mmCIF file of C-alpha atoms in Angstrom:
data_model
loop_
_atom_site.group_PDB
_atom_site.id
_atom_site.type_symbol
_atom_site.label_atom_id
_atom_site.label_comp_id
_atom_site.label_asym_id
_atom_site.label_seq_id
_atom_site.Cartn_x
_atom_site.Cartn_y
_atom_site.Cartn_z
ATOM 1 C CA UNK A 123 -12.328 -6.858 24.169
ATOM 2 C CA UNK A 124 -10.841 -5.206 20.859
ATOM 3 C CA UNK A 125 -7.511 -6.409 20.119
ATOM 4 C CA UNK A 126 -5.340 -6.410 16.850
ATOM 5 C CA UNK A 127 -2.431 -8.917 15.418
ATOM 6 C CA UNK A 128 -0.829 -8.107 12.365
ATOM 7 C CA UNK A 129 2.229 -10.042 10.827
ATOM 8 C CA UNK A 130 5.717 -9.786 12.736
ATOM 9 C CA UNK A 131 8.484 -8.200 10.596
ATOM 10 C CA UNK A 132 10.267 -6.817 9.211
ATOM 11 C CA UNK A 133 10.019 -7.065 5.736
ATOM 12 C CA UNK A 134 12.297 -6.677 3.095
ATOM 13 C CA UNK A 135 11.173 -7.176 -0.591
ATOM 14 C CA UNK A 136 12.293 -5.860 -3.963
ATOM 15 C CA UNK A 137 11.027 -3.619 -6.087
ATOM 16 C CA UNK A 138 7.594 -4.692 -7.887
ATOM 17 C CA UNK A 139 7.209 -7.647 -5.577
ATOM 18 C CA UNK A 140 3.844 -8.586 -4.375
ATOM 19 C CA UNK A 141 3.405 -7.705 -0.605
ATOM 20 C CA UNK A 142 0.698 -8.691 1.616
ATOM 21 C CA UNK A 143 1.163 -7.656 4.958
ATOM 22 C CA UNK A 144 -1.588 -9.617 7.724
ATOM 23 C CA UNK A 145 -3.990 -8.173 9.874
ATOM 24 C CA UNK A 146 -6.624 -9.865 12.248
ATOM 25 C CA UNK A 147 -8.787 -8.657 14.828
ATOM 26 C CA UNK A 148 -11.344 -9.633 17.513
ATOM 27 C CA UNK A 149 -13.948 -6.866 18.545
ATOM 28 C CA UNK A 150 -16.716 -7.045 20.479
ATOM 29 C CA UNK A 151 -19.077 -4.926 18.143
ATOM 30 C CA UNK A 152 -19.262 -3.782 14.748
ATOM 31 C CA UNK A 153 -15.796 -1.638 13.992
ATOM 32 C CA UNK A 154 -14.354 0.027 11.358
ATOM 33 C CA UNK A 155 -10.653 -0.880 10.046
ATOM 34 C CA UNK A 156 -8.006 1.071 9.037
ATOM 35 C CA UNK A 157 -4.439 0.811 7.383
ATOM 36 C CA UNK A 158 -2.092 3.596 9.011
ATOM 37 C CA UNK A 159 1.631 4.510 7.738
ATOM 38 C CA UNK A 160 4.046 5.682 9.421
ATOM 39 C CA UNK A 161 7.460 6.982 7.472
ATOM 40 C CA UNK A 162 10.305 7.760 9.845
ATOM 41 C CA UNK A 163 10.699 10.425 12.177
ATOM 42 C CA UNK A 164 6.723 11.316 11.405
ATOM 43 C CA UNK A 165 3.674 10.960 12.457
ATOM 44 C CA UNK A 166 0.375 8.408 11.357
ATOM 45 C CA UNK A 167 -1.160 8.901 8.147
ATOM 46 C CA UNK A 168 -4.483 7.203 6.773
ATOM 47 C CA UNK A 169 -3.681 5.026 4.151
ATOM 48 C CA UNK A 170 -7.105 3.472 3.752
ATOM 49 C CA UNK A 171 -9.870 2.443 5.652
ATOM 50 C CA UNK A 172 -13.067 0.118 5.066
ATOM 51 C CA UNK A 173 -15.989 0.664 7.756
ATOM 52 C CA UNK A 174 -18.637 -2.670 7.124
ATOM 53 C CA UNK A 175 -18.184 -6.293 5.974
ATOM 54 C CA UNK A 176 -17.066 -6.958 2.409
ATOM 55 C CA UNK A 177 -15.803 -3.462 1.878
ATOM 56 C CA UNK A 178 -12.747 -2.573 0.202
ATOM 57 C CA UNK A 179 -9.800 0.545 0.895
ATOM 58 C CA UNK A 180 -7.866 1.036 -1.543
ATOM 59 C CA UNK A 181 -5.455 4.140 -1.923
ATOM 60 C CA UNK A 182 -2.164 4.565 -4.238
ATOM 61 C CA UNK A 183 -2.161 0.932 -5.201
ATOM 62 C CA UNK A 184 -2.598 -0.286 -1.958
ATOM 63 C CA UNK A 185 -6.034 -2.536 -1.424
ATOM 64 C CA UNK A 186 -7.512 -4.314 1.722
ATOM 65 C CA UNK A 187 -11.203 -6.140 1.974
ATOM 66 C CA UNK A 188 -13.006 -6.171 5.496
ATOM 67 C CA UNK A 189 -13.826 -10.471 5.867
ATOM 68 C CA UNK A 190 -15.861 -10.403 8.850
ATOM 69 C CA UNK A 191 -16.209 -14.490 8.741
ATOM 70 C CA UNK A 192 -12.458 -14.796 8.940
ATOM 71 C CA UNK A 193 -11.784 -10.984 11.103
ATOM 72 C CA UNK A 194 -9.079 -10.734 8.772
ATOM 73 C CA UNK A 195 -8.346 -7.050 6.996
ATOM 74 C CA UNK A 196 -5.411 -8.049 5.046
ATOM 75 C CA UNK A 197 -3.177 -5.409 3.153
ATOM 76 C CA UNK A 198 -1.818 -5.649 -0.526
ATOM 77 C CA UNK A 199 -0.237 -4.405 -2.998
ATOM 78 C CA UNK A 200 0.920 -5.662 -6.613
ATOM 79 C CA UNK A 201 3.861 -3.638 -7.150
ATOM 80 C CA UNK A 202 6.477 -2.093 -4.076
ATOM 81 C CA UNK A 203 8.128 0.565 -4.698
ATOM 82 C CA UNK A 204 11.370 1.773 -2.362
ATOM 83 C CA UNK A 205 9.016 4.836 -1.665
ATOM 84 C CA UNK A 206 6.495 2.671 0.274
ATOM 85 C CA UNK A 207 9.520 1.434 2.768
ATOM 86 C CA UNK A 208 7.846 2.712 6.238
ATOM 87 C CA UNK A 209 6.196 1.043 8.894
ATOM 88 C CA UNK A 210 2.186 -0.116 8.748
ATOM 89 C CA UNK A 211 -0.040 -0.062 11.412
ATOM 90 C CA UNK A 212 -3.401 -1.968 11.162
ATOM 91 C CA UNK A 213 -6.057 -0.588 13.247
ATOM 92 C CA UNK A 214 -9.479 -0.732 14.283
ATOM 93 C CA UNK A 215 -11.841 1.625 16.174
ATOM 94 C CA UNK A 216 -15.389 0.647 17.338
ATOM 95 C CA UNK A 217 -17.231 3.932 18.459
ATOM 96 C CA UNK A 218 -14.650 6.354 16.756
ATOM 97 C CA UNK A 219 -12.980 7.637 20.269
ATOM 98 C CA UNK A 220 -10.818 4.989 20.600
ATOM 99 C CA UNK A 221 -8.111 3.258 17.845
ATOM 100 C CA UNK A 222 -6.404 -0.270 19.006
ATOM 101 C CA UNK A 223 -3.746 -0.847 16.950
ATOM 102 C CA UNK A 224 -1.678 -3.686 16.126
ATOM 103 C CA UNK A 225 2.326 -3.438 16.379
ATOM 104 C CA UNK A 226 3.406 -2.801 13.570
ATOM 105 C CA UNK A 227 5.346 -4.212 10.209
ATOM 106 C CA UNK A 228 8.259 -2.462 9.066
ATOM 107 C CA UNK A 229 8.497 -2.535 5.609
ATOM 108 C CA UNK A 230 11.621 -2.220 3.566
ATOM 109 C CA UNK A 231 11.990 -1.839 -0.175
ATOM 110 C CA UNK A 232 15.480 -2.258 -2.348
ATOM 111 C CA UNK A 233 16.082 -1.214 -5.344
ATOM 112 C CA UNK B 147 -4.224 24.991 6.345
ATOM 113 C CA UNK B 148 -2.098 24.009 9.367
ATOM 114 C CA UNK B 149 -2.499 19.865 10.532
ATOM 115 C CA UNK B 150 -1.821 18.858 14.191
ATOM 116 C CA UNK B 151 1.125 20.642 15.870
ATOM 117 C CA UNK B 152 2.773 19.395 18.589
ATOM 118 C CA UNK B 153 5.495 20.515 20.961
ATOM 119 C CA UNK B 154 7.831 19.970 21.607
ATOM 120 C CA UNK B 155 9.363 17.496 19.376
ATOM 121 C CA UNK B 156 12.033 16.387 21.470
ATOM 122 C CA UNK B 157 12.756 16.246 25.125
ATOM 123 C CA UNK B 158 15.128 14.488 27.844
ATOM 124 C CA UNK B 159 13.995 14.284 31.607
ATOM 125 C CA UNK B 160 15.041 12.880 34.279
ATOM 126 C CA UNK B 161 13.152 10.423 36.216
ATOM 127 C CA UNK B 162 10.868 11.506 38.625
ATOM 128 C CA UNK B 163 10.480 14.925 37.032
ATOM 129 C CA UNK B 164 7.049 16.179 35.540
ATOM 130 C CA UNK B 165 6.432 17.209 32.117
ATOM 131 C CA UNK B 166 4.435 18.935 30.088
ATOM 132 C CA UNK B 167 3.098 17.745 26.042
ATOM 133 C CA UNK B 168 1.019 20.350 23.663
ATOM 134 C CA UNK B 169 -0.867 19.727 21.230
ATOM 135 C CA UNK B 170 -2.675 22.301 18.622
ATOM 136 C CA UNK B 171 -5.753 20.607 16.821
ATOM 137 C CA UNK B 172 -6.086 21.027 12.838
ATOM 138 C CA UNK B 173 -8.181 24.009 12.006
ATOM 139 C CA UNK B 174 -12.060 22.813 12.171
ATOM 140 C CA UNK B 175 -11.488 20.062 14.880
ATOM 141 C CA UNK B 176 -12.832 20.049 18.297
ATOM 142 C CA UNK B 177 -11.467 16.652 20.116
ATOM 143 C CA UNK B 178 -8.171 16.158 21.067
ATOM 144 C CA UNK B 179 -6.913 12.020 21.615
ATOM 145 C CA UNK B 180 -3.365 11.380 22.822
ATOM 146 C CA UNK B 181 -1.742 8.063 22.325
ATOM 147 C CA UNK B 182 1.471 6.582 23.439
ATOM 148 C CA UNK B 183 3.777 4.943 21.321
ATOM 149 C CA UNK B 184 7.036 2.682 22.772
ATOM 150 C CA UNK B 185 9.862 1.871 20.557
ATOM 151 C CA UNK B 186 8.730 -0.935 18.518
ATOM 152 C CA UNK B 187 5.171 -0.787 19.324
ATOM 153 C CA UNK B 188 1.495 0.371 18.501
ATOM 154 C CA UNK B 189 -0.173 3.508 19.485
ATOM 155 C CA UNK B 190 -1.630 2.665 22.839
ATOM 156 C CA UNK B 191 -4.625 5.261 23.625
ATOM 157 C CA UNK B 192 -4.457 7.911 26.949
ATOM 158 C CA UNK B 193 -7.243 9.465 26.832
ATOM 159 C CA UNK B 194 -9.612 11.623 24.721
ATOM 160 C CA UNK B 195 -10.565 15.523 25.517
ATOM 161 C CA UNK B 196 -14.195 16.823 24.163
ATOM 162 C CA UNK B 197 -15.646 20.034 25.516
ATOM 163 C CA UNK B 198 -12.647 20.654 27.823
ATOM 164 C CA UNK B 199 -13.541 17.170 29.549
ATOM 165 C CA UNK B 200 -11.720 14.156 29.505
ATOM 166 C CA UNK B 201 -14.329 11.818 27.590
ATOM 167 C CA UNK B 202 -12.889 8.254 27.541
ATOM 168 C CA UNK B 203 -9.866 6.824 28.879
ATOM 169 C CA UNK B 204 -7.220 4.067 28.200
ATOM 170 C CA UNK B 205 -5.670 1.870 30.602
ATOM 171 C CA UNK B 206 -2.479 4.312 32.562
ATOM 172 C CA UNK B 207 -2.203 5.578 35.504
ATOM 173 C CA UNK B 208 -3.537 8.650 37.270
ATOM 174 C CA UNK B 209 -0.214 10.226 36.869
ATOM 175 C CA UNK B 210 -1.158 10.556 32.806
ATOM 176 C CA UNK B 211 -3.964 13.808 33.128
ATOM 177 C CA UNK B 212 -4.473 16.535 30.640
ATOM 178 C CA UNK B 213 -6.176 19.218 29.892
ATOM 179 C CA UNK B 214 -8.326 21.018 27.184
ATOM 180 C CA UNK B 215 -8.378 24.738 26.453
ATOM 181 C CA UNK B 216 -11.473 26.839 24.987
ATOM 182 C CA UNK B 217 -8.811 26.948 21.806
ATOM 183 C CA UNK B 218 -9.397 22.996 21.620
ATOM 184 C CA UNK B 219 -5.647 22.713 22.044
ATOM 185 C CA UNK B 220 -4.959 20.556 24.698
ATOM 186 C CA UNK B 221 -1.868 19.698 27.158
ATOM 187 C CA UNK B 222 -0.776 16.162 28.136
ATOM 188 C CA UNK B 223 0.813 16.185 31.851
ATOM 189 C CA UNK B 224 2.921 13.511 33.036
ATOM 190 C CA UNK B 225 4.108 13.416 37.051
ATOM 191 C CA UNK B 226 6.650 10.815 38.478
ATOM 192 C CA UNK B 227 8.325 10.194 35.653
ATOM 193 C CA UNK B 228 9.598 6.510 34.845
ATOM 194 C CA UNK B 229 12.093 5.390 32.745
ATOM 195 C CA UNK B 230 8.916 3.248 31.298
ATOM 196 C CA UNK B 231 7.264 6.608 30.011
ATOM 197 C CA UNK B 232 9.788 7.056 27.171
ATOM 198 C CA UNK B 233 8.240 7.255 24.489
ATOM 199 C CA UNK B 234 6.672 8.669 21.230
ATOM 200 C CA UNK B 235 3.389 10.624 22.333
ATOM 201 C CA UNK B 236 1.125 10.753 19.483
ATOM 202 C CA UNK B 237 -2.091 13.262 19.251
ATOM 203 C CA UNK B 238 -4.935 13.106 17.192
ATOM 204 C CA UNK B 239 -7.463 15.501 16.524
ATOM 205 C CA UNK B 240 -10.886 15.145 14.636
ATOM 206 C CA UNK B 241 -14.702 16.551 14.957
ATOM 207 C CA UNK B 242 -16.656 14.649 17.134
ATOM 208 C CA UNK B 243 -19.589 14.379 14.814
ATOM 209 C CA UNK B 244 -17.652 12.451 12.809
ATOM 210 C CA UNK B 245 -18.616 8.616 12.924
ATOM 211 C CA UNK B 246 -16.410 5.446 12.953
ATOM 212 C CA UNK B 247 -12.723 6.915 13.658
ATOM 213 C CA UNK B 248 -12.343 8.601 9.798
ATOM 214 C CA UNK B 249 -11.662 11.347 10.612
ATOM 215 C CA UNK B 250 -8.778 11.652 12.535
ATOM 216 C CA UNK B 251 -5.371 13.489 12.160
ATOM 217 C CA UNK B 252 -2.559 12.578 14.180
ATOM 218 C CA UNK B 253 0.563 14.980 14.387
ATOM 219 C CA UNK B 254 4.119 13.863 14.039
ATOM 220 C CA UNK B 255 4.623 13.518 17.852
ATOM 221 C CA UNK B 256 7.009 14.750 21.011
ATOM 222 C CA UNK B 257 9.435 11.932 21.765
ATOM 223 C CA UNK B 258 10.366 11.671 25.738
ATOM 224 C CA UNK B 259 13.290 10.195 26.721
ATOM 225 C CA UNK B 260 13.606 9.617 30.641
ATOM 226 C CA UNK B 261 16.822 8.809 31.966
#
């Protein structure tokens, strides 16, 4: 079946840090993965997405590559900022009907 | 131009009650998803509405039905209310020609609290 594990937070870096947040998957077919984010009291938003092997999302700064030998779709970014504190979802959806998503890392960002 | 509205945003039942989610799609879309989100958790997928038919279907119980109008807005029903079905219930809209999950919107949600 489709399932998705991402890392276990939360996460608490400082400003400019590095973060890289992991995501692996197991699906039975060929899916497409996503990065959602969710900021309090609001709903999911697309951060990026990458749809075959060896693709890349990227979107403000954030960047994630699609490694089908290792099912990994791993998210980074080179510089936090306390804006980006929320929680991120990594996701993946076979036909397009369905999303499975993983549980979430809560992401926290000090000045 | 308008995203996914949902209502209401809050609500407190008591258990064993019945209630009542709604959901208005963004302007262009035609399929309605709802997901269900516990505190702490992912998004687990309910079920999907195309054509005023429930397409596809996740893994809850018969007391989890819904229903989509000509308007493509769409109601989520839950009967028999546990204290288990608190929650944050999620809907997503998007156009069912669209390929590989893209192009989804989800709305900011209607948390239920059962007590």
């Amino acid at each position: 079946g489709n399932s998705v594990t991402q890392m276990e937070g939360p996460v608490t870096l400082s400003e400019e840090a590095f973060l890289t947040i992991n995501c692996t998957y197991t699906a039975t077919g060929y899916p497409s993965l996503f990065w959602y984010v969710q900021y309090p009291g609001e709903g999911l938003q697309l951060l990026l997405k990458a749809t075959k092997a060896d693709d890349k999302g990227s979107n403000k700064g954030f960047e994630a590559t699609y490694r089908k030998e290792t099912t990994s779709f791993h998210l980074e970014k080179g510089s936090v900022q306390v804006s980006d504190s929320a929680v991120y979802f990594c996701a993946l959806s076979d036909t397009g009907n369905q999303f499975y998503f993983g549980t979430g890392t809560s992401l926290t960002v000090i000045p | 131009d308008a995203g996914v509205t949902q209502s209401p945003t809050h609500l407190i039942k008591t258990r064993g009650q019945q209630v009542t989610l709604r959901c208005s799609p963004k302007s262009g879309h035609d399929t309605v998803s709802w997901y269900q989100q516990a505190l702490g958790q992912g998004p687990q997928f309910i079920f999907q509405y195309y054509e005023e038919e429930e397409r596809q279907r996740g893994n809850f119980p018969d007391r989890f039905s819904g229903h989509q109008f000509p308007n493509y807005s769409s109601e989520l029903n839950v009967n028999a209310l546990l204290l288990g079905d608190s929650a944050l219930y999620l809907c997503a809209s998007s156009l069912k020609v669209t390929a590989g999950g893209s192009g989804y919107t989800f709305g900011s949600g209607t948390r239920l609290t059962v007590v």
